[in-house]
JSON list of C-alpha atoms in Angstrom, two decimals:
[
{"chain": "A", "resi": 1, "resn": "MET", "atom": "CA", "xyz": [0.21, 0.32, -0.17]},
{"chain": "A", "resi": 2, "resn": "SER", "atom": "CA", "xyz": [1.06, 3.29, -1.05]},
{"chain": "A", "resi": 3, "resn": "THR", "atom": "CA", "xyz": [1.01, 7.03, 0.78]},
{"chain": "A", "resi": 4, "resn": "LYS", "atom": "CA", "xyz": [-1.19, 9.20, 0.02]},
{"chain": "A", "resi": 5, "resn": "TYR", "atom": "CA", "xyz": [1.78, 12.02, -1.31]},
{"chain": "A", "resi": 6, "resn": "PRO", "atom": "CA", "xyz": [4.74, 11.75, -2.72]},
{"chain": "A", "resi": 7, "resn": "ILE", "atom": "CA", "xyz": [7.62, 10.94, -0.36]},
{"chain": "A", "resi": 8, "resn": "VAL", "atom": "CA", "xyz": [10.74, 13.17, -0.62]},
{"chain": "A", "resi": 9, "resn": "LEU", "atom": "CA", "xyz": [13.86, 12.17, 1.50]},
{"chain": "A", "resi": 10, "resn": "VAL", "atom": "CA", "xyz": [16.09, 15.52, 2.30]},
{"chain": "A", "resi": 11, "resn": "HIS", "atom": "CA", "xyz": [19.86, 15.10, 3.11]},
{"chain": "A", "resi": 12, "resn": "GLY", "atom": "CA", "xyz": [21.53, 16.50, 6.41]},
{"chain": "A", "resi": 13, "resn": "LEU", "atom": "CA", "xyz": [24.56, 18.61, 6.36]},
{"chain": "A", "resi": 14, "resn": "ALA", "atom": "CA", "xyz": [26.85, 17.79, 4.49]},
{"chain": "A", "resi": 15, "resn": "GLY", "atom": "CA", "xyz": [25.19, 15.94, 2.70]},
{"chain": "A", "resi": 16, "resn": "PHE", "atom": "CA", "xyz": [25.41, 14.95, -1.20]},
{"chain": "A", "resi": 17, "resn": "ASN", "atom": "CA", "xyz": [23.20, 12.42, -3.45]},
{"chain": "A", "resi": 18, "resn": "GLU", "atom": "CA", "xyz": [25.70, 10.44, -3.61]},
{"chain": "A", "resi": 19, "resn": "ILE", "atom": "CA", "xyz": [28.77, 9.99, -1.19]},
{"chain": "A", "resi": 20, "resn": "VAL", "atom": "CA", "xyz": [31.59, 8.39, -3.00]},
{"chain": "A", "resi": 21, "resn": "GLY", "atom": "CA", "xyz": [29.39, 6.21, -5.23]},
{"chain": "A", "resi": 22, "resn": "PHE", "atom": "CA", "xyz": [26.47, 5.40, -2.34]},
{"chain": "A", "resi": 23, "resn": "PRO", "atom": "CA", "xyz": [23.35, 7.02, -2.50]},
{"chain": "A", "resi": 24, "resn": "TYR", "atom": "CA", "xyz": [23.19, 9.46, 1.15]},
{"chain": "A", "resi": 25, "resn": "PHE", "atom": "CA", "xyz": [20.07, 7.11, 1.37]},
{"chain": "A", "resi": 26, "resn": "TYR", "atom": "CA", "xyz": [21.41, 3.68, 0.84]},
{"chain": "A", "resi": 27, "resn": "GLY", "atom": "CA", "xyz": [18.54, 1.30, -0.47]},
{"chain": "A", "resi": 28, "resn": "ILE", "atom": "CA", "xyz": [15.30, 3.08, 0.92]},
{"chain": "A", "resi": 29, "resn": "ALA", "atom": "CA", "xyz": [14.34, 4.95, -1.81]},
{"chain": "A", "resi": 30, "resn": "ASP", "atom": "CA", "xyz": [14.36, 1.85, -3.53]},
{"chain": "A", "resi": 31, "resn": "ALA", "atom": "CA", "xyz": [12.54, 0.24, -0.94]},
{"chain": "A", "resi": 32, "resn": "LEU", "atom": "CA", "xyz": [9.74, 2.39, -0.60]},
{"chain": "A", "resi": 33, "resn": "ARG", "atom": "CA", "xyz": [9.48, 2.21, -4.72]},
{"chain": "A", "resi": 34, "resn": "GLN", "atom": "CA", "xyz": [9.11, -1.65, -4.25]},
{"chain": "A", "resi": 35, "resn": "ASP", "atom": "CA", "xyz": [6.20, -0.68, -2.20]},
{"chain": "A", "resi": 36, "resn": "GLY", "atom": "CA", "xyz": [4.76, 1.22, -4.22]},
{"chain": "A", "resi": 37, "resn": "HIS", "atom": "CA", "xyz": [6.02, 4.83, -2.96]},
{"chain": "A", "resi": 38, "resn": "GLN", "atom": "CA", "xyz": [6.94, 8.09, -5.14]},
{"chain": "A", "resi": 39, "resn": "VAL", "atom": "CA", "xyz": [10.24, 8.70, -3.29]},
{"chain": "A", "resi": 40, "resn": "PHE", "atom": "CA", "xyz": [11.77, 11.77, -4.88]},
{"chain": "A", "resi": 41, "resn": "THR", "atom": "CA", "xyz": [15.45, 13.38, -3.15]},
{"chain": "A", "resi": 42, "resn": "ALA", "atom": "CA", "xyz": [16.34, 16.59, -2.92]},
{"chain": "A", "resi": 43, "resn": "SER", "atom": "CA", "xyz": [19.37, 17.99, -3.44]},
{"chain": "A", "resi": 44, "resn": "LEU", "atom": "CA", "xyz": [20.46, 20.86, -0.80]},
{"chain": "A", "resi": 45, "resn": "SER", "atom": "CA", "xyz": [23.37, 23.16, -0.21]},
{"chain": "A", "resi": 46, "resn": "ALA", "atom": "CA", "xyz": [25.18, 20.79, 1.90]},
{"chain": "A", "resi": 47, "resn": "PHE", "atom": "CA", "xyz": [26.30, 23.37, 4.08]},
{"chain": "A", "resi": 48, "resn": "ASN", "atom": "CA", "xyz": [24.65, 26.54, 4.36]},
{"chain": "A", "resi": 49, "resn": "SER", "atom": "CA", "xyz": [21.67, 28.30, 7.63]},
{"chain": "A", "resi": 50, "resn": "ASN", "atom": "CA", "xyz": [18.79, 25.60, 7.87]},
{"chain": "A", "resi": 51, "resn": "GLU", "atom": "CA", "xyz": [16.56, 28.92, 6.40]},
{"chain": "A", "resi": 52, "resn": "VAL", "atom": "CA", "xyz": [18.23, 28.76, 2.94]},
{"chain": "A", "resi": 53, "resn": "ARG", "atom": "CA", "xyz": [18.16, 25.22, 2.91]},
{"chain": "A", "resi": 54, "resn": "GLY", "atom": "CA", "xyz": [14.64, 25.42, 3.88]},
{"chain": "A", "resi": 55, "resn": "LYS", "atom": "CA", "xyz": [13.92, 27.67, 1.05]},
{"chain": "A", "resi": 56, "resn": "GLN", "atom": "CA", "xyz": [15.85, 25.49, -1.46]},
{"chain": "A", "resi": 57, "resn": "LEU", "atom": "CA", "xyz": [13.33, 22.60, -0.51]},
{"chain": "A", "resi": 58, "resn": "TRP", "atom": "CA", "xyz": [10.56, 24.84, -0.81]},
{"chain": "A", "resi": 59, "resn": "GLN", "atom": "CA", "xyz": [11.72, 25.66, -4.62]},
{"chain": "A", "resi": 60, "resn": "PHE", "atom": "CA", "xyz": [12.29, 21.76, -4.85]},
{"chain": "A", "resi": 61, "resn": "VAL", "atom": "CA", "xyz": [8.98, 21.24, -3.29]},
{"chain": "A", "resi": 62, "resn": "GLN", "atom": "CA", "xyz": [7.23, 23.84, -5.95]},
{"chain": "A", "resi": 63, "resn": "THR", "atom": "CA", "xyz": [8.85, 21.38, -8.94]},
{"chain": "A", "resi": 64, "resn": "LEU", "atom": "CA", "xyz": [7.37, 18.42, -7.39]},
{"chain": "A", "resi": 65, "resn": "LEU", "atom": "CA", "xyz": [4.10, 19.25, -6.66]},
{"chain": "A", "resi": 66, "resn": "GLN", "atom": "CA", "xyz": [3.48, 20.78, -9.85]},
{"chain": "A", "resi": 67, "resn": "GLU", "atom": "CA", "xyz": [4.96, 17.69, -12.09]},
{"chain": "A", "resi": 68, "resn": "THR", "atom": "CA", "xyz": [3.34, 14.95, -10.37]},
{"chain": "A", "resi": 69, "resn": "GLN", "atom": "CA", "xyz": [0.04, 17.04, -9.68]},
{"chain": "A", "resi": 70, "resn": "ALA", "atom": "CA", "xyz": [0.09, 15.94, -5.99]},
{"chain": "A", "resi": 71, "resn": "LYS", "atom": "CA", "xyz": [-1.51, 18.70, -3.19]},
{"chain": "A", "resi": 72, "resn": "LYS", "atom": "CA", "xyz": [1.24, 17.39, -0.37]},
{"chain": "A", "resi": 73, "resn": "VAL", "atom": "CA", "xyz": [4.51, 15.71, 0.35]},
{"chain": "A", "resi": 74, "resn": "ASN", "atom": "CA", "xyz": [5.56, 13.92, 3.23]},
{"chain": "A", "resi": 75, "resn": "PHE", "atom": "CA", "xyz": [9.04, 14.00, 4.90]},
{"chain": "A", "resi": 76, "resn": "ILE", "atom": "CA", "xyz": [11.59, 11.71, 5.41]},
{"chain": "A", "resi": 77, "resn": "GLY", "atom": "CA", "xyz": [15.09, 14.27, 6.64]},
{"chain": "A", "resi": 78, "resn": "HIS", "atom": "CA", "xyz": [18.81, 13.06, 7.75]},
{"chain": "A", "resi": 79, "resn": "SER", "atom": "CA", "xyz": [20.49, 14.98, 10.80]},
{"chain": "A", "resi": 80, "resn": "GLN", "atom": "CA", "xyz": [19.82, 19.27, 9.39]},
{"chain": "A", "resi": 81, "resn": "GLY", "atom": "CA", "xyz": [17.21, 17.38, 7.13]},
{"chain": "A", "resi": 82, "resn": "PRO", "atom": "CA", "xyz": [14.61, 18.14, 9.24]},
{"chain": "A", "resi": 83, "resn": "LEU", "atom": "CA", "xyz": [15.00, 21.54, 9.69]},
{"chain": "A", "resi": 84, "resn": "ALA", "atom": "CA", "xyz": [15.22, 22.52, 5.99]},
{"chain": "A", "resi": 85, "resn": "CYS", "atom": "CA", "xyz": [11.27, 20.34, 6.15]},
{"chain": "A", "resi": 86, "resn": "ARG", "atom": "CA", "xyz": [10.44, 21.42, 8.96]},
{"chain": "A", "resi": 87, "resn": "TYR", "atom": "CA", "xyz": [11.04, 25.39, 7.56]},
{"chain": "A", "resi": 88, "resn": "VAL", "atom": "CA", "xyz": [8.98, 23.60, 4.80]},
{"chain": "A", "resi": 89, "resn": "ALA", "atom": "CA", "xyz": [6.17, 22.76, 6.94]},
{"chain": "A", "resi": 90, "resn": "ALA", "atom": "CA", "xyz": [5.47, 26.13, 8.94]},
{"chain": "A", "resi": 91, "resn": "ASN", "atom": "CA", "xyz": [5.46, 28.02, 6.25]},
{"chain": "A", "resi": 92, "resn": "TYR", "atom": "CA", "xyz": [3.87, 26.41, 3.89]},
{"chain": "A", "resi": 93, "resn": "PRO", "atom": "CA", "xyz": [1.44, 23.50, 5.59]},
{"chain": "A", "resi": 94, "resn": "ASP", "atom": "CA", "xyz": [-0.93, 23.28, 3.33]},
{"chain": "A", "resi": 95, "resn": "SER", "atom": "CA", "xyz": [1.81, 21.20, 1.22]},
{"chain": "A", "resi": 96, "resn": "VAL", "atom": "CA", "xyz": [3.23, 19.12, 3.87]},
{"chain": "A", "resi": 97, "resn": "ALA", "atom": "CA", "xyz": [1.46, 15.90, 4.74]},
{"chain": "A", "resi": 98, "resn": "SER", "atom": "CA", "xyz": [4.01, 14.70, 7.28]},
{"chain": "A", "resi": 99, "resn": "VAL", "atom": "CA", "xyz": [7.72, 15.40, 8.06]},
{"chain": "A", "resi": 100, "resn": "THR", "atom": "CA", "xyz": [9.46, 12.37, 9.34]},
{"chain": "A", "resi": 101, "resn": "SER", "atom": "CA", "xyz": [13.08, 12.58, 11.32]},
{"chain": "A", "resi": 102, "resn": "ILE", "atom": "CA", "xyz": [15.65, 10.26, 11.12]},
{"chain": "A", "resi": 103, "resn": "ASN", "atom": "CA", "xyz": [18.36, 11.65, 14.04]},
{"chain": "A", "resi": 104, "resn": "GLY", "atom": "CA", "xyz": [17.29, 15.14, 13.25]},
{"chain": "A", "resi": 105, "resn": "VAL", "atom": "CA", "xyz": [19.51, 17.88, 15.65]},
{"chain": "A", "resi": 106, "resn": "ASN", "atom": "CA", "xyz": [16.32, 20.05, 16.75]},
{"chain": "A", "resi": 107, "resn": "HIS", "atom": "CA", "xyz": [18.28, 20.66, 20.05]},
{"chain": "A", "resi": 108, "resn": "GLY", "atom": "CA", "xyz": [21.42, 21.59, 18.11]},
{"chain": "A", "resi": 109, "resn": "SER", "atom": "CA", "xyz": [24.67, 19.06, 18.16]},
{"chain": "A", "resi": 110, "resn": "GLU", "atom": "CA", "xyz": [26.65, 18.90, 20.78]},
{"chain": "A", "resi": 111, "resn": "ILE", "atom": "CA", "xyz": [29.99, 17.81, 18.79]},
{"chain": "A", "resi": 112, "resn": "ALA", "atom": "CA", "xyz": [28.90, 21.77, 16.66]},
{"chain": "A", "resi": 113, "resn": "ASP", "atom": "CA", "xyz": [29.05, 23.03, 19.40]},
{"chain": "A", "resi": 114, "resn": "LEU", "atom": "CA", "xyz": [32.19, 21.78, 20.68]},
{"chain": "A", "resi": 115, "resn": "TYR", "atom": "CA", "xyz": [34.08, 21.39, 17.48]},
{"chain": "A", "resi": 116, "resn": "ARG", "atom": "CA", "xyz": [33.12, 25.53, 18.17]},
{"chain": "A", "resi": 117, "resn": "ARG", "atom": "CA", "xyz": [34.59, 26.06, 21.57]},
{"chain": "A", "resi": 118, "resn": "ILE", "atom": "CA", "xyz": [37.94, 24.26, 20.59]},
{"chain": "A", "resi": 119, "resn": "MET", "atom": "CA", "xyz": [38.12, 25.90, 17.08]},
{"chain": "A", "resi": 120, "resn": "ARG", "atom": "CA", "xyz": [40.11, 28.98, 16.79]},
{"chain": "A", "resi": 121, "resn": "LYS", "atom": "CA", "xyz": [38.32, 31.73, 15.66]},
{"chain": "A", "resi": 122, "resn": "ASP", "atom": "CA", "xyz": [40.43, 33.20, 12.72]},
{"chain": "A", "resi": 123, "resn": "SER", "atom": "CA", "xyz": [40.48, 29.51, 11.65]},
{"chain": "A", "resi": 124, "resn": "ILE", "atom": "CA", "xyz": [39.02, 28.07, 7.68]},
{"chain": "A", "resi": 125, "resn": "PRO", "atom": "CA", "xyz": [36.26, 26.19, 9.56]},
{"chain": "A", "resi": 126, "resn": "GLU", "atom": "CA", "xyz": [35.25, 28.46, 11.82]},
{"chain": "A", "resi": 127, "resn": "TYR", "atom": "CA", "xyz": [35.76, 31.57, 9.00]},
{"chain": "A", "resi": 128, "resn": "ILE", "atom": "CA", "xyz": [33.26, 28.09, 6.48]},
{"chain": "A", "resi": 129, "resn": "VAL", "atom": "CA", "xyz": [30.65, 28.33, 9.31]},
{"chain": "A", "resi": 130, "resn": "GLU", "atom": "CA", "xyz": [30.35, 32.21, 9.99]},
{"chain": "A", "resi": 131, "resn": "LYS", "atom": "CA", "xyz": [29.25, 33.17, 6.34]},
{"chain": "A", "resi": 132, "resn": "TYR", "atom": "CA", "xyz": [27.37, 29.89, 5.85]}
]
């Protein structure tokens, strides 16, 4: 039995559709498709703010809704992905049927906080964090 609306897989920070030749959501899209679901994978900035990634996801969803003639989408997001999903759900609730978070960083990331404490303010990685 398939879902009423298409499923959109949304990657996290530093995510791409493929990492070293392996799909980010390895096997998940295929398994869902075998069960009869329409599955699409969004491609967002690997490094950017939640707002920017949310806007990118909304652009993806608009195109998807137009192409599929669906009224809504179901999101499955991993890591930072659910934050972009929640951005779309909050700003365009009539277009979102559900948001499923897989290990979402809904309360921040302890490792990111630790990293920010130990990195020098003038380091290249810290510059990237501040810029994007």
